[in-house]
Tab-separated table of C-alpha atoms in Angstrom:
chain	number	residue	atom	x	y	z
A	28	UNK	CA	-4.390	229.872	83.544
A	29	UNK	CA	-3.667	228.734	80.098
A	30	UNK	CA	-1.296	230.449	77.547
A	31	UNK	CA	-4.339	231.540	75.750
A	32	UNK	CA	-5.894	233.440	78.509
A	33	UNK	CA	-2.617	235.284	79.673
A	34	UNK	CA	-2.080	235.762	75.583
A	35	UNK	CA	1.471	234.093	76.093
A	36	UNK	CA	2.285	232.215	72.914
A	37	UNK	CA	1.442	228.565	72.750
A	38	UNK	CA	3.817	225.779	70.947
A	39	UNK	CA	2.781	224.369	67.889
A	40	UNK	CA	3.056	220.928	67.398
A	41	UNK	CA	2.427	219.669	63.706
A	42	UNK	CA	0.674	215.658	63.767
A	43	UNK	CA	1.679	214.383	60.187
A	44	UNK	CA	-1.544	212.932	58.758
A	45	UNK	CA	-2.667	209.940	57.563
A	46	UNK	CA	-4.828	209.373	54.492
A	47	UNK	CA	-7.686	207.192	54.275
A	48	UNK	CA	-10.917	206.474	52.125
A	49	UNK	CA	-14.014	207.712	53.667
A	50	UNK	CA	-17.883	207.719	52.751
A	51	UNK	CA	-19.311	211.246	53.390
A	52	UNK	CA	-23.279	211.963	52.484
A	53	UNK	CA	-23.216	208.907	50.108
A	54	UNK	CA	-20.033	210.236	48.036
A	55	UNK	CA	-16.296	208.490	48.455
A	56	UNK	CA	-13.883	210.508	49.800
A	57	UNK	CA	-9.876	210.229	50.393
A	58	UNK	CA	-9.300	212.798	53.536
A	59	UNK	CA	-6.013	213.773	55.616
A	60	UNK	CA	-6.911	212.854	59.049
A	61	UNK	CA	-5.254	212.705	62.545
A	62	UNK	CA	-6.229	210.566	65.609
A	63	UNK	CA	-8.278	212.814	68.336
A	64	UNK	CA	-6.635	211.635	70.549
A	65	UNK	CA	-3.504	212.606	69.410
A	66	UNK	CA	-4.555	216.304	68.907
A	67	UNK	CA	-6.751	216.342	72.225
A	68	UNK	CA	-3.944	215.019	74.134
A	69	UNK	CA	-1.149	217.626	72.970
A	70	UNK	CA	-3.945	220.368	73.749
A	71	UNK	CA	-4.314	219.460	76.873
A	72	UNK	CA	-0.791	219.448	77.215
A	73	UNK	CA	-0.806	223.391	76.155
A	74	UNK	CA	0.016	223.244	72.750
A	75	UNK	CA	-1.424	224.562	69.871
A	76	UNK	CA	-1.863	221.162	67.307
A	77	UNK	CA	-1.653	220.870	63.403
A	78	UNK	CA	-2.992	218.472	61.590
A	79	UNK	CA	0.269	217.979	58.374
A	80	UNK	CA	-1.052	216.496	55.269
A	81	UNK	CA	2.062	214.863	53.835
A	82	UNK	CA	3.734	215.909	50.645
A	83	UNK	CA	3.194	219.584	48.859
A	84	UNK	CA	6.479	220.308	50.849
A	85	UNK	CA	5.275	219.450	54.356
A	86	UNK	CA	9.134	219.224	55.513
A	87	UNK	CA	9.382	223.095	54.914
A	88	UNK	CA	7.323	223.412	57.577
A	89	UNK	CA	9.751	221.935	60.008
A	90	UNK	CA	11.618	225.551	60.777
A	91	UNK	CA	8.383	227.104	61.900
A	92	UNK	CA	7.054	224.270	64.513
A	93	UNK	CA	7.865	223.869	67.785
A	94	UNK	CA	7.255	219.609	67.899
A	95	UNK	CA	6.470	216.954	65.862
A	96	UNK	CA	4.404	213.843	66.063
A	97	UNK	CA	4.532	211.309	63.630
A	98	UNK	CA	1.823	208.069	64.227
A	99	UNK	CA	1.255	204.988	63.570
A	100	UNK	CA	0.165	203.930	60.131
A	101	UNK	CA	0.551	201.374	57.316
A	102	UNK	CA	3.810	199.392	56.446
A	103	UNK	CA	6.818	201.262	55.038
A	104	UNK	CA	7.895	200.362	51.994
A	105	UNK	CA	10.933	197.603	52.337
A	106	UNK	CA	12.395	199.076	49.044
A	107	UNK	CA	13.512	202.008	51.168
A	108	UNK	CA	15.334	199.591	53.758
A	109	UNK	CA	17.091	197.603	50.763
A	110	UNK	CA	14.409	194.947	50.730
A	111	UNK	CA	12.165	192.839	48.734
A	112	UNK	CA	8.315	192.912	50.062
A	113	UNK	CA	7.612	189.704	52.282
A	114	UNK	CA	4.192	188.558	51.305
A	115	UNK	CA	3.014	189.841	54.652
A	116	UNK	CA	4.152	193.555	53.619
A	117	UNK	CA	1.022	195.353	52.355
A	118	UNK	CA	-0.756	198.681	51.939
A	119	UNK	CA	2.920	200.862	51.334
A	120	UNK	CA	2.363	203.961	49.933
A	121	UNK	CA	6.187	204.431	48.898
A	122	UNK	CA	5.023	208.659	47.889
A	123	UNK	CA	3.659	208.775	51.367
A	124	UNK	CA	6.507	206.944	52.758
A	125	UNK	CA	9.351	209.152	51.155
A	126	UNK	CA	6.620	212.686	52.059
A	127	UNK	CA	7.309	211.467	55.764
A	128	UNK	CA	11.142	210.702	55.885
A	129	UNK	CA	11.487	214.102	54.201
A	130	UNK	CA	9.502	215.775	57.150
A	131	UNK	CA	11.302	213.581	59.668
A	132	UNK	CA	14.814	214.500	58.460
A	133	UNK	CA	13.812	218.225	58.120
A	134	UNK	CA	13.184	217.921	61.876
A	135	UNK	CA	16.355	216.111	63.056
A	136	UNK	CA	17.857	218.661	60.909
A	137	UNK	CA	16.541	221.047	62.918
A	138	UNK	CA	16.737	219.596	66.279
A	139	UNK	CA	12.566	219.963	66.714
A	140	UNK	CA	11.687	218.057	68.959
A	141	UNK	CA	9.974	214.802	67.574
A	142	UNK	CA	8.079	211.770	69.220
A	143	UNK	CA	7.700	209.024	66.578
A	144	UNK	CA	5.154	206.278	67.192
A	145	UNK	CA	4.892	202.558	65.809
A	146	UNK	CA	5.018	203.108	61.929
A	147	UNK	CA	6.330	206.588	63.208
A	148	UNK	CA	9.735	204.676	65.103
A	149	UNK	CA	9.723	202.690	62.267
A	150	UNK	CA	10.791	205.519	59.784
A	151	UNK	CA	12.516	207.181	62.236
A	152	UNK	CA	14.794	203.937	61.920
A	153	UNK	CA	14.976	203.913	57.994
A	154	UNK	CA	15.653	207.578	57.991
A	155	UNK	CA	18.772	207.262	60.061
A	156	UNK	CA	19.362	203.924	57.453
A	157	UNK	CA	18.217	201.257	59.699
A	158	UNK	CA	16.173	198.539	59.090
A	159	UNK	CA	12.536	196.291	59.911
A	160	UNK	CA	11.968	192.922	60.511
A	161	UNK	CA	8.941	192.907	57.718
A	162	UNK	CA	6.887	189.850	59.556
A	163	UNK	CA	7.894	190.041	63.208
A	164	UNK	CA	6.032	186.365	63.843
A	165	UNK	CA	9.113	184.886	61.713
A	166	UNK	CA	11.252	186.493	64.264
A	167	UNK	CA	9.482	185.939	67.527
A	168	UNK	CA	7.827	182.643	67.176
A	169	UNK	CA	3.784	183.884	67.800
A	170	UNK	CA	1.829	186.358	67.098
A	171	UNK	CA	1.932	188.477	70.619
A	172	UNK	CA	2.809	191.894	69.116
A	173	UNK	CA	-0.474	191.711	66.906
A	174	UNK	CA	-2.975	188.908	68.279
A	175	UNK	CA	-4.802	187.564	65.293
A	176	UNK	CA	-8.254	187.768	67.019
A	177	UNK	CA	-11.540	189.161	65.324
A	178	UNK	CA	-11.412	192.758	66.445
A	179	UNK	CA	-8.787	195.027	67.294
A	180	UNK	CA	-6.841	193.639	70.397
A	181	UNK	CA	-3.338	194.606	71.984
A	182	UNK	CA	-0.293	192.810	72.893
A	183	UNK	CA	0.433	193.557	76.183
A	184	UNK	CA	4.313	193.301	77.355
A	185	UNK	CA	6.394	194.058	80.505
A	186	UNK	CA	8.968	196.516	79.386
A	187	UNK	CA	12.697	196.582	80.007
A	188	UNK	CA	13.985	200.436	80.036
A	189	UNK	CA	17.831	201.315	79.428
A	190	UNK	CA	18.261	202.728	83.114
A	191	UNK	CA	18.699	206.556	82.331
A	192	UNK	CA	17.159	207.082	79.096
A	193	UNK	CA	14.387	209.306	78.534
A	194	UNK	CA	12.191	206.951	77.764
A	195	UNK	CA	13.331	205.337	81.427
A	196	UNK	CA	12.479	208.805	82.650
A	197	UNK	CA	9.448	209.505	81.274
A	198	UNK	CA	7.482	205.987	81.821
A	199	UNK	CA	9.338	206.004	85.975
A	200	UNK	CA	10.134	202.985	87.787
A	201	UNK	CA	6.787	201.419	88.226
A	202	UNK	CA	6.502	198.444	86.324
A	203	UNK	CA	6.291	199.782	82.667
A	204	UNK	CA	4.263	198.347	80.065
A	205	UNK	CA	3.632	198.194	76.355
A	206	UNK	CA	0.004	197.992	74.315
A	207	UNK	CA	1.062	197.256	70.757
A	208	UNK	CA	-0.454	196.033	67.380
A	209	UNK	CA	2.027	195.815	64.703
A	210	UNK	CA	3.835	193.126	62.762
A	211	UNK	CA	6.570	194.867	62.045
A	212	UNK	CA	9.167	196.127	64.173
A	213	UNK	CA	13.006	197.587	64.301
A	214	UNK	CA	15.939	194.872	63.006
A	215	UNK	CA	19.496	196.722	62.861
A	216	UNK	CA	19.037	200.320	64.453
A	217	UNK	CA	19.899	203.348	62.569
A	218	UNK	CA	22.902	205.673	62.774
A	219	UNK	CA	22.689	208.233	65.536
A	220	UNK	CA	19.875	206.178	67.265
A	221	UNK	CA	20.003	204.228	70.646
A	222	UNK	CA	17.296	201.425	71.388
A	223	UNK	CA	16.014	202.315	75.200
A	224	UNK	CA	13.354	199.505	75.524
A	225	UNK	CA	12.615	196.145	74.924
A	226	UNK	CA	10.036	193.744	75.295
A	227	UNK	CA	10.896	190.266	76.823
A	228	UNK	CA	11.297	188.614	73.294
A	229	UNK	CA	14.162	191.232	72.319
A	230	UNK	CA	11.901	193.533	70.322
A	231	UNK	CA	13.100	196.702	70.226
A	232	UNK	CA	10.304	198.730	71.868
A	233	UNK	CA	11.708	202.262	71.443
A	234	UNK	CA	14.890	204.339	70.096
A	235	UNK	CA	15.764	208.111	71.012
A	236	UNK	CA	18.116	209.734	68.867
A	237	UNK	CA	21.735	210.399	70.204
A	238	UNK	CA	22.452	214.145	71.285
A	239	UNK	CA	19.257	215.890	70.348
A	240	UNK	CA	16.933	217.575	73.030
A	241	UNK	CA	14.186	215.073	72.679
A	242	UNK	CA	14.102	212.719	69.624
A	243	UNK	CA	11.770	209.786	70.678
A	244	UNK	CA	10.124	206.522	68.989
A	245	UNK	CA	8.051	204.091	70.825
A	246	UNK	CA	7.043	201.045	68.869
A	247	UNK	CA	3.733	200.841	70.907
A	248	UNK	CA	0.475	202.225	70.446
A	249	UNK	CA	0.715	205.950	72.268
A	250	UNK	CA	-2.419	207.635	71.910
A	251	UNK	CA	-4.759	205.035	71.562
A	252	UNK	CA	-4.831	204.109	75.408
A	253	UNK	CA	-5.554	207.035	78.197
A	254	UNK	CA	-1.533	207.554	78.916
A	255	UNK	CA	-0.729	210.811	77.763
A	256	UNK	CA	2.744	211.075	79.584
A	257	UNK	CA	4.519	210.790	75.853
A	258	UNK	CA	2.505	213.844	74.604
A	259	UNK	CA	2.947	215.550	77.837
A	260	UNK	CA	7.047	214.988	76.860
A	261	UNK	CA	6.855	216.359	73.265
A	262	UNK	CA	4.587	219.309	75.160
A	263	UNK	CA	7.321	220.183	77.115
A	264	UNK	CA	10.153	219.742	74.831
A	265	UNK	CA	7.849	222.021	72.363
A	266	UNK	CA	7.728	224.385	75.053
A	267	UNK	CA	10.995	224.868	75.818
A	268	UNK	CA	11.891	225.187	72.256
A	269	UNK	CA	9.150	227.521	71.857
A	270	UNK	CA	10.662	229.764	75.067
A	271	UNK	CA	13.906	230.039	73.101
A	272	UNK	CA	12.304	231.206	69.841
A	273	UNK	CA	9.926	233.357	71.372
A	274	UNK	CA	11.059	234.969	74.605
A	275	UNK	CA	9.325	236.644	76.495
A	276	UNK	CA	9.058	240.572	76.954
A	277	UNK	CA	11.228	241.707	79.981
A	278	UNK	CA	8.680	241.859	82.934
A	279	UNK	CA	6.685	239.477	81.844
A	280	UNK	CA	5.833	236.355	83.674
A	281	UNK	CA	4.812	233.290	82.885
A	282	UNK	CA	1.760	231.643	84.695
């Protein structure tokens, strides 16, 4: 049975949105949006998602949620890293940018849990003062993290996992495996952060933030491939966040 049938409480999870132009019944449009699969997956998972549209205060939010999920998206602005743009930096959206490491710190400030993914890990890192390699090619020697083919392709790589981590934890022991797109990637991690995965070219492939309950960033593409186990973590983190907040009556029972 799900929480909604037995009326138990489900956790809410906020998704912060993306913007994007859109054509809707011949007019142009600029709409907050969130991948399905992001918000289909943490569903799924039990939770209850919200779709953030960043700025108007979206950090105040933080107190009230239960999880947080922060996706991929366009470069951050190097300006916030103490960087000039490489030609290769494009589309920042420095308001956008500075919206998002608001909501992120209001969430480390409030120990919600938080899984943070490509762009996401990437903010994570310049919130806690870290920061990017802007053209990751210049660093690696090829383009394997973002093949330049004509359509949308991955980079696939074998992952190394710091034995113990919760990223070790939640992928197992069988052979994990990254399916990326991005040109950018972590350079000096941030304060309070600890880099848990790497691809074979030393790319940092995710970070998890030092003595919170679950504080997650995976540089790879989560939610845009059928593995949910990541959302299933946040759901469950969210959960048990949620079970502290919101106890249940005495004789109640949970399904």
């Amino acid at each position: 049975m799900t929480a909604a049938a037995t009326g138990e409480r489900r956790p809410v999870v906020g998704i912060a949105a993306r913007t994007a132009p859109v054509t809707l019944q011949g007019s142009a449009l600029t709409v907050s949006l969130a991948l399905q699969s992001h918000v289909d997956f943490l569903a799924a998972a039990g939770c209850l998602p919200v779709v953030l549209p960043l700025g108007h205060g979206a950090q105040e939010l933080a107190g009230t949620l239960d999880g947080l999920l922060v996706p991929g998206g366009p470069d951050v602005d190097p300006a916030l890293y103490g960087q000039p743009p490489h030609p290769s930096t494009r589309a920042v959206r420095p308001d956008l940018d500075r919206a998002e490491l608001a909501l992120i710190g209001a969430a480390l400030a409030a120990d919600l849990p938080l899984l943070a993914v490509c762009r996401g890990m990437q903010l994570l890192n310049v919130q806690r003062g870290g920061t990017l390699h802007q053209h990751l090619p210049e660093t690696t020697g090829d383009d394997s993290h973002r093949p330049a083919t004509a359509g949308f392709t991955f980079g696939r790589h074998a992952l190394e996992l710091r034995p113990g981590s919760r990223v070790a934890g939640i992928l197992g022991d069988g052979g994990a495996e990254s399916f990326c797109h991005h040109h950018q990637a972590v350079d000096t991690v941030g304060t309070g952060l600890t880099a848990t995965a790497w691809a074979p070219d030393g790319t940092v492939e995710a970070v998890e933030a030092d003595g919170r309950p679950f504080a997650v960033g995976v540089q790879w593409e989560a939610g845009q491939t059928a593995d949910d186990r990541f959302h299933r973590a946040l759901a469950g983190a969210a959960a048990a966040r949620a079970g502290r907040r919101h106890p249940q009556p005495a004789g109640s029972t949970r399904p």
